[in-house]
Tab-separated table of C-alpha atoms in Angstrom:
chain	number	residue	atom	x	y	z
A	25	MET	CA	-14.246	17.411	20.579
A	26	PRO	CA	-17.455	17.387	18.590
A	27	SER	CA	-19.406	14.270	19.077
A	28	HIS	CA	-19.952	13.790	15.369
A	29	TYR	CA	-16.175	13.435	14.881
A	30	LEU	CA	-16.317	10.159	17.603
A	31	GLN	CA	-19.114	8.400	15.566
A	32	ILE	CA	-15.734	6.743	13.657
A	33	PHE	CA	-15.430	4.680	16.476
A	34	THR	CA	-19.099	3.703	17.090
A	35	GLN	CA	-19.818	2.682	13.801
A	36	ARG	CA	-21.388	-1.254	13.432
A	37	ASN	CA	-17.623	-2.607	11.524
A	38	ALA	CA	-15.082	-0.372	13.527
A	39	ALA	CA	-14.114	-3.077	16.075
A	40	LEU	CA	-14.024	-6.093	13.232
A	41	LEU	CA	-11.913	-2.883	10.981
A	42	LEU	CA	-9.608	-3.109	13.883
A	43	VAL	CA	-8.994	-6.504	14.857
A	44	LEU	CA	-8.388	-7.473	10.924
A	45	GLY	CA	-6.594	-4.813	10.404
A	46	PHE	CA	-4.252	-5.545	12.931
A	47	ALA	CA	-4.735	-9.252	11.192
A	48	SER	CA	-3.385	-7.830	7.934
A	49	GLY	CA	-0.198	-5.767	9.379
A	50	LEU	CA	0.943	-8.404	11.345
A	51	PRO	CA	2.857	-11.161	9.277
A	52	LEU	CA	4.799	-8.365	7.077
A	53	ALA	CA	7.236	-7.202	10.103
A	54	LEU	CA	7.749	-10.800	11.025
A	55	THR	CA	8.830	-12.262	7.446
A	56	SER	CA	11.463	-9.142	7.104
A	57	GLY	CA	12.756	-7.571	10.160
A	58	THR	CA	11.540	-9.789	13.173
A	59	LEU	CA	13.303	-12.983	10.541
A	60	GLN	CA	16.081	-11.042	9.561
A	61	ALA	CA	16.929	-10.588	13.245
A	62	TRP	CA	16.717	-13.784	14.462
A	63	MET	CA	19.104	-14.958	11.833
A	64	ALA	CA	21.389	-12.020	12.314
A	65	VAL	CA	21.279	-13.422	15.789
A	66	GLU	CA	21.859	-17.239	14.868
A	67	ASN	CA	24.778	-15.863	12.605
A	68	VAL	CA	23.362	-16.493	9.216
A	69	ASP	CA	25.826	-14.839	6.608
A	70	ILE	CA	24.380	-11.684	5.693
A	71	LYS	CA	23.869	-12.727	1.604
A	72	THR	CA	21.333	-15.197	2.757
A	73	ILE	CA	19.807	-12.971	5.346
A	74	GLY	CA	19.740	-10.674	1.711
A	75	PHE	CA	18.067	-13.439	0.065
A	76	PHE	CA	15.205	-13.582	2.333
A	77	SER	CA	14.235	-9.891	1.759
A	78	LEU	CA	12.850	-11.457	-1.663
A	79	VAL	CA	10.048	-13.015	0.488
A	80	GLY	CA	8.193	-9.521	0.486
A	81	GLN	CA	7.607	-9.678	-3.275
A	82	ALA	CA	4.183	-11.572	-2.475
A	83	TYR	CA	2.984	-8.070	-1.468
A	84	VAL	CA	4.081	-6.504	-4.515
A	85	PHE	CA	2.543	-8.963	-7.426
A	86	LYS	CA	-0.629	-10.184	-5.516
A	87	PHE	CA	-2.959	-8.681	-7.917
A	88	LEU	CA	-1.400	-11.559	-10.192
A	89	TRP	CA	-3.687	-13.899	-8.333
A	90	SER	CA	-6.320	-11.703	-7.137
A	91	PRO	CA	-8.820	-12.906	-9.854
A	92	LEU	CA	-9.000	-15.993	-8.252
A	93	MET	CA	-10.802	-14.584	-5.113
A	94	ASP	CA	-13.372	-12.802	-7.497
A	95	ARG	CA	-14.071	-15.622	-9.429
A	96	TYR	CA	-14.079	-18.513	-6.950
A	97	THR	CA	-16.260	-18.894	-3.935
A	98	PRO	CA	-15.309	-21.259	-0.828
A	99	PRO	CA	-18.056	-23.687	0.260
A	100	PHE	CA	-18.556	-22.089	3.777
A	101	LEU	CA	-18.936	-18.067	4.620
A	102	GLY	CA	-19.188	-16.717	1.226
A	103	ARG	CA	-16.896	-15.140	-1.272
A	104	ARG	CA	-15.003	-12.574	1.122
A	105	ARG	CA	-15.273	-14.179	4.472
A	106	GLY	CA	-14.765	-17.493	3.110
A	107	TRP	CA	-11.144	-16.670	1.857
A	108	LEU	CA	-10.254	-14.581	4.702
A	109	LEU	CA	-10.659	-17.681	6.823
A	110	VAL	CA	-8.917	-19.706	4.999
A	111	THR	CA	-5.570	-17.906	4.555
A	112	GLN	CA	-5.339	-16.969	8.571
A	113	LEU	CA	-6.078	-20.321	9.069
A	114	LEU	CA	-3.095	-20.865	7.015
A	115	LEU	CA	-1.372	-18.010	8.667
A	116	ILE	CA	-1.712	-19.326	12.314
A	117	VAL	CA	-0.397	-22.645	11.466
A	118	GLY	CA	2.660	-21.333	9.376
A	119	ILE	CA	3.689	-18.851	11.910
A	120	ALA	CA	3.316	-20.966	14.806
A	121	LEU	CA	5.731	-23.774	12.575
A	122	MET	CA	8.107	-21.487	12.381
A	123	GLY	CA	8.622	-21.197	16.156
A	124	PHE	CA	9.764	-25.920	15.559
A	125	MET	CA	12.537	-24.371	13.181
A	126	GLN	CA	16.372	-23.479	13.853
A	127	PRO	CA	18.005	-20.888	11.035
A	128	SER	CA	21.083	-22.822	11.604
A	129	ARG	CA	19.401	-25.980	11.098
A	130	ASP	CA	16.032	-25.763	9.143
A	131	LEU	CA	17.244	-23.074	6.673
A	132	THR	CA	15.503	-24.644	3.468
A	133	LEU	CA	11.852	-24.929	5.821
A	134	LEU	CA	12.193	-21.549	6.881
A	135	ALA	CA	12.551	-20.368	3.684
A	136	SER	CA	9.382	-22.212	2.846
A	137	LEU	CA	7.280	-21.489	5.698
A	138	ALA	CA	8.400	-17.833	5.117
A	139	VAL	CA	7.023	-17.714	1.398
A	140	LEU	CA	3.831	-19.566	2.762
A	141	ILE	CA	3.227	-16.458	4.866
A	142	ALA	CA	4.092	-13.775	2.857
A	143	PHE	CA	1.872	-15.261	0.517
A	144	CYS	CA	-0.919	-16.126	2.466
A	145	SER	CA	-0.646	-12.897	3.937
A	146	ALA	CA	-0.882	-10.836	0.732
A	147	SER	CA	-3.854	-13.231	0.125
A	148	GLN	CA	-5.183	-12.179	3.006
A	149	ASP	CA	-4.936	-8.702	2.358
A	150	ILE	CA	-6.563	-8.840	-1.629
A	151	VAL	CA	-9.424	-10.407	0.386
A	152	PHE	CA	-9.642	-7.505	3.647
A	153	ASP	CA	-9.520	-4.944	1.123
A	154	ALA	CA	-12.043	-6.359	-0.968
A	155	TRP	CA	-14.382	-7.214	2.071
A	156	LYS	CA	-13.883	-3.312	2.895
A	157	THR	CA	-14.791	-1.780	-0.257
A	158	ASP	CA	-18.233	-4.349	-0.447
A	159	ILE	CA	-19.298	-3.243	3.415
A	160	LEU	CA	-18.742	0.026	3.513
A	161	ALA	CA	-20.693	2.652	2.503
A	162	PRO	CA	-19.477	5.610	0.439
A	163	GLU	CA	-19.972	8.019	3.707
A	164	GLU	CA	-18.181	5.500	5.793
A	165	ARG	CA	-15.018	4.594	3.739
A	166	GLY	CA	-12.802	7.227	5.273
A	167	SER	CA	-13.447	6.150	8.933
A	168	GLY	CA	-12.994	2.784	7.866
A	169	ALA	CA	-9.925	3.657	5.811
A	170	ALA	CA	-8.767	4.999	8.915
A	171	ILE	CA	-9.217	2.320	11.977
A	172	SER	CA	-8.077	0.006	9.421
A	173	VAL	CA	-4.349	1.494	9.140
A	174	LEU	CA	-4.833	2.014	13.041
A	175	GLY	CA	-4.836	-1.520	13.187
A	176	TYR	CA	-2.360	-2.032	10.812
A	177	ARG	CA	0.291	0.114	12.375
A	178	LEU	CA	-0.439	-1.440	15.632
A	179	ALA	CA	0.587	-5.077	14.477
A	180	MET	CA	3.642	-4.164	12.642
A	181	LEU	CA	4.632	-2.196	15.813
A	182	VAL	CA	3.595	-5.303	18.013
A	183	SER	CA	5.382	-7.798	15.369
A	184	GLY	CA	8.282	-5.782	14.471
A	185	GLY	CA	9.454	-3.762	17.815
A	186	LEU	CA	7.626	-5.760	20.536
A	187	ALA	CA	8.351	-9.312	19.507
A	188	LEU	CA	12.318	-8.645	19.034
A	189	TRP	CA	12.134	-7.102	22.731
A	190	LEU	CA	10.323	-10.173	23.791
A	191	ALA	CA	12.114	-12.718	22.072
A	192	ASP	CA	15.661	-10.749	23.458
A	193	ARG	CA	13.873	-10.299	27.171
A	194	TYR	CA	11.689	-13.346	27.914
A	195	VAL	CA	10.225	-15.657	25.764
A	196	GLY	CA	13.140	-16.535	23.499
A	197	TRP	CA	13.365	-16.773	19.478
A	198	GLN	CA	11.013	-19.798	19.278
A	199	ALA	CA	8.098	-18.929	21.465
A	200	ILE	CA	8.057	-15.439	20.112
A	201	TRP	CA	6.610	-17.520	17.185
A	202	TRP	CA	3.800	-18.722	18.885
A	203	VAL	CA	2.822	-15.598	20.636
A	204	MET	CA	2.396	-13.995	16.917
A	205	ALA	CA	0.190	-17.029	16.003
A	206	ALA	CA	-2.105	-16.626	18.966
A	207	MET	CA	-2.609	-13.258	18.319
A	208	MET	CA	-4.196	-13.983	14.795
A	209	VAL	CA	-6.923	-16.002	16.521
A	210	PRO	CA	-8.974	-12.776	17.228
A	211	ALA	CA	-9.067	-12.295	13.018
A	212	VAL	CA	-10.702	-15.693	13.172
A	213	LEU	CA	-13.207	-14.838	15.487
A	214	ALA	CA	-13.658	-11.028	13.561
A	215	THR	CA	-14.306	-13.018	10.651
A	216	LEU	CA	-16.987	-15.472	11.776
A	217	MET	CA	-18.913	-12.332	13.994
A	218	ALA	CA	-18.669	-10.207	10.591
A	219	LYS	CA	-21.278	-10.189	7.565
A	220	GLU	CA	-20.997	-10.936	4.206
A	221	PRO	CA	-21.251	-8.067	1.807
A	222	VAL	CA	-24.861	-8.842	0.506
A	223	ASP	CA	-25.276	-6.217	-2.583
A	224	ALA	CA	-26.134	-8.639	-5.475
A	225	VAL	CA	-23.328	-8.030	-7.722
A	226	VAL	CA	-22.259	-9.786	-11.193
A	227	GLN	CA	-19.796	-12.072	-10.039
A	228	PRO	CA	-17.417	-13.106	-12.662
A	229	ARG	CA	-18.180	-16.975	-14.562
A	230	THR	CA	-14.869	-18.006	-15.775
A	231	LEU	CA	-11.386	-17.274	-15.027
A	232	GLU	CA	-10.940	-15.311	-18.080
A	233	GLU	CA	-13.589	-13.062	-17.208
A	234	ALA	CA	-12.408	-12.732	-13.446
A	235	VAL	CA	-9.010	-11.526	-15.576
A	236	ILE	CA	-10.188	-9.581	-18.342
A	237	ALA	CA	-13.317	-7.863	-17.091
A	238	PRO	CA	-11.236	-5.482	-14.163
A	239	LEU	CA	-9.303	-4.217	-16.664
A	240	LYS	CA	-12.054	-3.662	-19.178
A	241	ASP	CA	-14.183	-1.975	-16.767
A	242	PHE	CA	-11.415	0.522	-15.611
A	243	PHE	CA	-10.021	1.383	-18.866
A	244	THR	CA	-13.643	2.288	-20.439
A	245	ARG	CA	-14.409	4.657	-17.679
A	246	ASN	CA	-14.734	8.128	-18.821
A	247	ASN	CA	-11.072	10.038	-17.346
A	248	ALA	CA	-9.698	6.403	-16.195
A	249	TRP	CA	-5.944	7.384	-17.385
A	250	LEU	CA	-6.344	10.710	-15.670
A	251	ILE	CA	-7.209	8.916	-12.382
A	252	LEU	CA	-4.201	6.143	-12.918
A	253	SER	CA	-1.459	8.866	-12.899
A	254	LEU	CA	-3.594	10.693	-9.559
A	255	ILE	CA	-2.751	7.106	-8.161
A	256	VAL	CA	0.618	7.351	-9.223
A	257	LEU	CA	1.708	11.087	-8.478
A	258	TYR	CA	-1.101	11.933	-5.336
A	259	LYS	CA	1.998	10.671	-2.766
A	260	LEU	CA	5.001	11.231	-4.604
A	261	GLY	CA	5.842	14.099	-2.875
A	262	ASP	CA	5.283	12.131	0.336
A	263	ALA	CA	7.600	9.542	-1.044
A	264	PHE	CA	10.008	11.582	-1.695
A	265	ALA	CA	10.375	13.584	1.582
A	266	ALA	CA	10.117	9.707	3.237
A	267	SER	CA	12.876	7.570	1.015
A	268	LEU	CA	16.069	9.375	2.333
A	269	THR	CA	14.145	10.370	5.894
A	270	THR	CA	16.768	8.187	8.285
A	271	ILE	CA	19.924	8.776	6.107
A	272	PHE	CA	19.032	12.583	6.560
A	273	LEU	CA	18.615	12.603	9.695
A	274	ILE	CA	21.819	10.874	10.490
A	275	ARG	CA	24.564	11.793	7.801
A	276	GLY	CA	22.853	15.536	6.416
A	277	VAL	CA	22.114	16.816	10.400
A	278	GLY	CA	24.321	14.614	12.735
A	279	PHE	CA	21.757	13.237	15.080
A	280	ASP	CA	22.930	9.889	16.817
A	281	ALA	CA	21.458	6.711	15.169
A	282	GLY	CA	19.507	5.766	18.498
A	283	ASP	CA	17.729	9.383	18.896
A	284	VAL	CA	16.720	8.883	15.296
A	285	GLY	CA	15.173	5.776	16.019
A	286	LEU	CA	13.604	6.982	18.907
A	287	VAL	CA	12.068	9.949	17.567
A	288	ASN	CA	11.657	8.665	13.779
A	289	LYS	CA	10.073	5.094	14.484
A	290	THR	CA	8.165	5.938	17.517
A	291	LEU	CA	7.196	9.059	17.511
A	292	GLY	CA	6.406	8.907	13.906
A	293	LEU	CA	4.746	6.080	13.965
A	294	LEU	CA	2.425	7.795	16.411
A	295	ALA	CA	2.135	10.803	14.150
A	296	THR	CA	0.696	8.534	11.279
A	297	ILE	CA	-1.932	6.798	13.757
A	298	VAL	CA	-3.239	9.691	14.851
A	299	GLY	CA	-3.090	11.257	11.428
A	300	ALA	CA	-5.474	8.440	9.919
A	301	LEU	CA	-7.938	8.587	12.633
A	302	TYR	CA	-8.286	12.437	12.253
A	303	GLY	CA	-8.166	12.316	8.786
A	304	GLY	CA	-11.068	9.530	9.055
A	305	MET	CA	-12.669	12.130	11.314
A	306	LEU	CA	-12.500	14.988	9.066
A	307	MET	CA	-13.596	13.298	6.429
A	308	GLN	CA	-17.338	12.896	8.079
A	309	ARG	CA	-17.723	15.978	7.545
A	310	LEU	CA	-15.948	16.452	3.920
A	311	SER	CA	-16.546	15.254	0.320
A	312	LEU	CA	-13.972	13.057	-1.165
A	313	TYR	CA	-12.345	15.259	-3.602
A	314	ARG	CA	-12.252	17.777	-0.958
A	315	ALA	CA	-10.614	15.924	2.079
A	316	LEU	CA	-8.242	14.503	-1.143
A	317	MET	CA	-7.383	18.167	-1.993
A	318	LEU	CA	-7.130	19.160	1.711
A	319	PHE	CA	-4.921	16.555	3.114
A	320	GLY	CA	-2.564	16.687	-0.180
A	321	ILE	CA	-1.914	20.622	0.081
A	322	LEU	CA	-1.025	19.373	3.782
A	323	GLN	CA	1.018	16.218	2.921
A	324	GLY	CA	3.167	18.703	0.506
A	325	ALA	CA	3.596	21.655	2.566
A	326	SER	CA	4.720	19.305	5.809
A	327	ASN	CA	7.830	18.789	3.861
A	328	ILE	CA	9.074	22.048	4.346
A	329	ALA	CA	9.610	21.326	7.729
A	330	TYR	CA	12.486	19.053	6.868
A	331	TRP	CA	13.782	21.466	5.145
A	332	LEU	CA	13.983	24.219	7.653
A	333	LEU	CA	15.624	21.314	9.520
A	334	SER	CA	18.029	21.053	6.639
A	335	VAL	CA	19.273	24.543	6.890
A	336	THR	CA	18.808	24.981	10.940
A	337	ASP	CA	20.900	24.191	13.540
A	338	LYS	CA	20.589	20.729	14.721
A	339	HIS	CA	18.155	20.275	17.851
A	340	LEU	CA	16.382	17.443	18.859
A	341	TYR	CA	13.031	18.870	19.661
A	342	SER	CA	13.435	20.072	16.004
A	343	MET	CA	13.803	16.764	14.542
A	344	ALA	CA	10.718	15.708	16.673
A	345	ALA	CA	8.183	18.603	15.345
A	346	ALA	CA	9.342	17.880	11.588
A	347	VAL	CA	8.975	14.276	11.893
A	348	PHE	CA	5.569	14.582	13.951
A	349	VAL	CA	4.267	17.069	11.397
A	350	GLU	CA	5.377	15.286	8.016
A	351	ASN	CA	3.569	11.957	9.531
A	352	LEU	CA	0.729	13.210	10.864
A	353	CYS	CA	-0.077	14.958	7.500
A	354	GLY	CA	0.973	11.772	5.546
A	355	GLY	CA	-1.174	9.879	7.914
A	356	MET	CA	-3.785	11.966	7.128
A	357	GLY	CA	-3.558	11.767	3.104
A	358	THR	CA	-3.264	7.768	3.307
A	359	ALA	CA	-7.139	7.529	5.222
A	360	ALA	CA	-8.063	9.610	2.098
A	361	PHE	CA	-6.362	7.807	-0.324
A	362	VAL	CA	-7.674	4.283	0.810
A	363	ALA	CA	-11.274	5.272	0.890
A	364	LEU	CA	-10.266	6.665	-3.087
A	365	LEU	CA	-8.958	3.276	-4.269
A	366	MET	CA	-12.186	1.854	-2.539
A	367	THR	CA	-14.359	4.035	-4.279
A	368	LEU	CA	-12.971	3.703	-7.825
A	369	CYS	CA	-13.435	-0.766	-7.655
A	370	ASN	CA	-16.380	-2.332	-9.075
A	371	LYS	CA	-17.704	-4.440	-6.369
A	372	SER	CA	-18.120	-7.790	-8.433
A	373	PHE	CA	-14.569	-7.897	-9.166
A	374	SER	CA	-13.427	-5.547	-6.144
A	375	ALA	CA	-10.328	-8.025	-5.143
A	376	THR	CA	-8.604	-8.041	-8.476
A	377	GLN	CA	-9.228	-3.995	-8.933
A	378	PHE	CA	-8.322	-2.911	-5.443
A	379	ALA	CA	-5.041	-5.069	-6.175
A	380	LEU	CA	-3.709	-3.701	-8.826
A	381	LEU	CA	-4.954	0.146	-8.150
A	382	SER	CA	-2.872	-0.699	-4.928
A	383	ALA	CA	-0.043	-1.947	-6.723
A	384	LEU	CA	0.026	1.045	-8.775
A	385	SER	CA	0.310	2.778	-5.916
A	386	ALA	CA	3.379	1.666	-4.712
A	387	VAL	CA	5.546	2.585	-8.304
A	388	GLY	CA	6.245	6.260	-6.692
A	389	ARG	CA	7.240	4.639	-3.316
A	390	VAL	CA	9.303	2.246	-5.114
A	391	TYR	CA	11.333	3.623	-7.744
A	392	VAL	CA	11.688	7.205	-6.014
A	393	GLY	CA	14.645	5.665	-3.784
A	394	PRO	CA	17.396	6.080	-6.693
A	395	VAL	CA	16.177	9.395	-8.317
A	396	ALA	CA	16.293	10.525	-4.691
A	397	GLY	CA	19.764	9.959	-3.841
A	398	TRP	CA	21.154	10.915	-7.366
A	399	PHE	CA	19.187	14.401	-6.666
A	400	VAL	CA	20.333	14.520	-2.981
A	401	GLU	CA	24.275	13.909	-4.468
A	402	SER	CA	23.957	16.685	-6.944
A	403	TRP	CA	21.920	19.150	-5.744
A	404	GLY	CA	22.057	18.987	-1.372
A	405	TRP	CA	20.007	18.262	1.334
A	406	PRO	CA	17.818	21.762	1.081
A	407	THR	CA	17.500	21.845	-2.566
A	408	PHE	CA	16.125	18.211	-2.327
A	409	TYR	CA	13.397	18.995	0.281
A	410	ALA	CA	12.428	22.181	-1.405
A	411	PHE	CA	11.268	19.943	-4.733
A	412	SER	CA	10.125	17.588	-2.633
A	413	VAL	CA	7.336	19.858	-2.067
A	414	VAL	CA	7.557	20.872	-5.548
A	415	ALA	CA	6.885	17.125	-6.550
A	416	ALA	CA	3.753	17.067	-4.718
A	417	LEU	CA	2.098	19.511	-7.139
A	418	PRO	CA	1.451	17.101	-10.336
A	419	GLY	CA	-1.009	15.033	-8.113
A	420	LEU	CA	-3.005	18.085	-6.765
A	421	VAL	CA	-3.626	19.119	-10.275
A	422	LEU	CA	-4.306	15.700	-12.075
A	423	LEU	CA	-7.033	15.835	-8.334
A	424	ALA	CA	-8.520	18.763	-9.918
A	425	GLY	CA	-9.180	17.333	-13.332
A	426	CYS	CA	-10.841	14.494	-11.848
A	427	LYS	CA	-13.230	16.259	-9.556
A	428	THR	CA	-16.411	15.846	-11.433
A	429	THR	CA	-15.302	12.079	-11.736
A	430	LEU	CA	-14.645	11.656	-8.316
A	431	GLU	CA	-18.126	13.535	-7.016
A	432	ARG	CA	-19.881	11.299	-9.412
A	433	ALA	CA	-18.799	8.236	-8.073
A	434	GLN	CA	-18.595	9.182	-4.444
A	435	SER	CA	-22.203	9.703	-5.152
A	436	GLY	CA	-22.913	5.974	-6.335
A	437	ALA	CA	-23.587	6.976	-9.994
A	438	GLU	CA	-22.426	4.483	-12.687
A	439	PHE	CA	-19.037	5.762	-14.145
A	440	SER	CA	-19.797	7.373	-17.604
A	441	VAL	CA	-18.048	5.154	-20.650
A	442	ARG	CA	-15.728	7.236	-23.020
A	443	SER	CA	-16.721	7.651	-26.619
A	444	ARG	CA	-13.525	9.722	-28.377
A	445	PHE	CA	-10.273	8.732	-29.252
A	446	THR	CA	-10.805	4.806	-29.120
A	447	SER	CA	-7.746	3.838	-31.170
A	448	GLY	CA	-5.411	6.010	-29.129
A	449	TYR	CA	-6.579	4.393	-26.152
A	450	ARG	CA	-6.155	0.817	-27.382
A	451	TRP	CA	-2.472	1.454	-28.479
A	452	ALA	CA	-2.335	3.164	-24.626
A	453	LEU	CA	-3.111	0.617	-23.193
A	454	ARG	CA	-0.797	-1.540	-24.951
A	455	THR	CA	2.510	0.367	-24.086
A	456	LEU	CA	0.955	0.143	-20.536
A	457	LYS	CA	0.735	-3.885	-20.788
A	458	THR	CA	3.753	-4.256	-22.576
A	459	GLY	CA	6.069	-2.215	-20.402
A	460	ALA	CA	4.177	-3.913	-17.086
A	461	LEU	CA	5.479	-7.431	-18.855
A	462	LEU	CA	8.976	-6.281	-19.103
A	463	VAL	CA	9.166	-4.991	-15.534
A	464	ALA	CA	7.381	-8.419	-14.580
A	465	ILE	CA	10.397	-10.581	-16.473
A	466	GLY	CA	13.174	-8.629	-15.263
A	467	LEU	CA	12.352	-8.594	-11.439
A	468	ILE	CA	11.253	-12.979	-11.873
A	469	LEU	CA	15.611	-12.519	-13.189
A	470	LEU	CA	16.080	-10.813	-10.826
A	471	ALA	CA	14.917	-13.116	-8.274
A	472	VAL	CA	16.434	-16.134	-10.185
A	473	ARG	CA	19.802	-14.329	-10.153
A	474	ALA	CA	19.771	-14.229	-6.281
A	475	THR	CA	19.533	-18.086	-5.883
A	476	GLY	CA	23.042	-18.084	-7.904
A	477	LEU	CA	21.329	-20.544	-10.908
A	478	LEU	CA	21.679	-17.783	-13.260
A	479	ASP	CA	23.968	-15.345	-14.250
A	480	THR	CA	21.695	-12.680	-16.495
A	481	GLY	CA	24.398	-9.948	-16.606
A	482	SER	CA	22.836	-6.589	-17.641
A	483	ALA	CA	19.794	-7.789	-19.262
A	484	ILE	CA	17.665	-7.251	-16.052
A	485	THR	CA	18.878	-3.611	-15.953
A	486	LEU	CA	17.423	-2.992	-19.694
A	487	LEU	CA	14.444	-4.748	-19.257
A	488	LEU	CA	13.718	-2.782	-16.124
A	489	GLN	CA	14.476	0.516	-17.576
A	490	SER	CA	12.441	-0.189	-20.868
A	491	GLY	CA	9.644	-1.353	-18.903
A	492	THR	CA	9.483	1.661	-16.623
A	493	MET	CA	9.946	3.697	-19.891
A	494	LEU	CA	6.997	1.910	-21.819
A	495	ALA	CA	4.434	1.887	-18.545
A	496	VAL	CA	5.318	5.533	-17.815
A	497	ALA	CA	4.774	6.562	-21.820
A	498	GLY	CA	1.302	4.572	-22.019
A	499	ILE	CA	0.114	5.883	-18.784
A	500	VAL	CA	1.412	10.062	-20.292
A	501	CYS	CA	-0.193	9.018	-23.984
A	502	GLY	CA	-3.415	7.792	-22.235
A	503	SER	CA	-3.597	10.922	-19.727
A	504	LEU	CA	-3.080	13.291	-22.474
A	505	LEU	CA	-6.059	11.784	-24.426
A	506	ASP	CA	-8.023	12.072	-21.284
A	507	PHE	CA	-7.657	15.491	-21.400
A	508	MET	CA	-8.048	15.712	-24.709
A	509	ALA	CA	-11.634	14.221	-24.813
A	510	MET	CA	-12.385	16.651	-21.336
A	511	ARG	CA	-11.462	19.765	-23.204
A	512	LYS	CA	-13.816	18.414	-26.099
A	513	SER	CA	-16.574	17.763	-24.047
A	514	HIS	CA	-16.224	21.334	-22.396
A	515	LEU	CA	-16.261	22.933	-25.531
A	516	SER	CA	-19.135	20.776	-27.118
């Protein structure tokens, strides 16, 4: 391999990104699969275990408190490293305390600690993403994203599969939490060794400014709505293919669950890591736009492997090849996509903007599941995976439309401010805000209903559906206005 590709591992912040990425991924599996497995072993009823899955909502709504981390600075280590240290110390304490609990005896305390860990973990993600955005130069963002993805995925493997194996075979369930807490200590050392971003940026002076300014800064940019649509749609084809992979391999093709678990989880994880690293290496030679386009095409084309699997005879090697190719290309796309999010952030409030943009990027992944299930039921697996290739095309078309904007952003130039269709953009933004508010209310009512305190009936479905439709309508209208403005600019 040419030596310039290996520079990804020798850049100044590579070790820190790896360790902090590991710390970012470690708590996620602990508060989801590992905690659920512990409760299952302790014979906690399935309804209670299902309720604990709501703990993960902290990762979805982390943008709600991200302005606090842009506005306020701890009295030590600076705005980014100070918050990193606070969240990491709280995570170590919270994870260690889990080891003193028993699900059969301390369920309420266990739930409280799980919420605390998820909240601190989501907060750590906010600040880590902001630190990456602030500290990495434009040419380092692709490789930096790849290294942090490597650390994140390794942590999920450790706190998921490895933690279960150690708890079952060697140390027991309570001690495994102390082992995981000890694995957070290197992150504290990395935070102390890291450098605080030194660029002179204008920090929000009030909390109101920290909330409003990031939105105003983003939505007054030229082509902002096209970029927003790009964020939602870029990995849509990948999300379609991944949404029902396990069910497809077991029910659709007929593989054993054990073989699927071994290949899809282990080989798939390895392929994602290799893809992210290789994508980061290539991005040292490619512009952001060219990397996004190349990796986006590969993401869409890789879904053909699952289509071939659906129309050919069952064979373990063909499954392994399909899983490896799809996850490899998906990992490459992830590295470029994270670099895109960093490029779009203003360093004055990178915590808030990155949290908002990453939440929007999850929309396709979250809401594609019900549509995918209906599609398979109506049309079958071959048509579904053929459609997943087609679903990747809108994101590539939007990417082509945003070429000039992305090249300008990567060069370090200021985003140009738009001047046309002011009233139309205002209504598009209002529609998006209203839709987001309705979805948020629906999710809150869903959490309340899960507690059994209130029966909300069909109101939740109505709120979620109407909110989603309004949000999509706002994004579509804004994107059309961007297209019209761009066309007028070319004509003039």
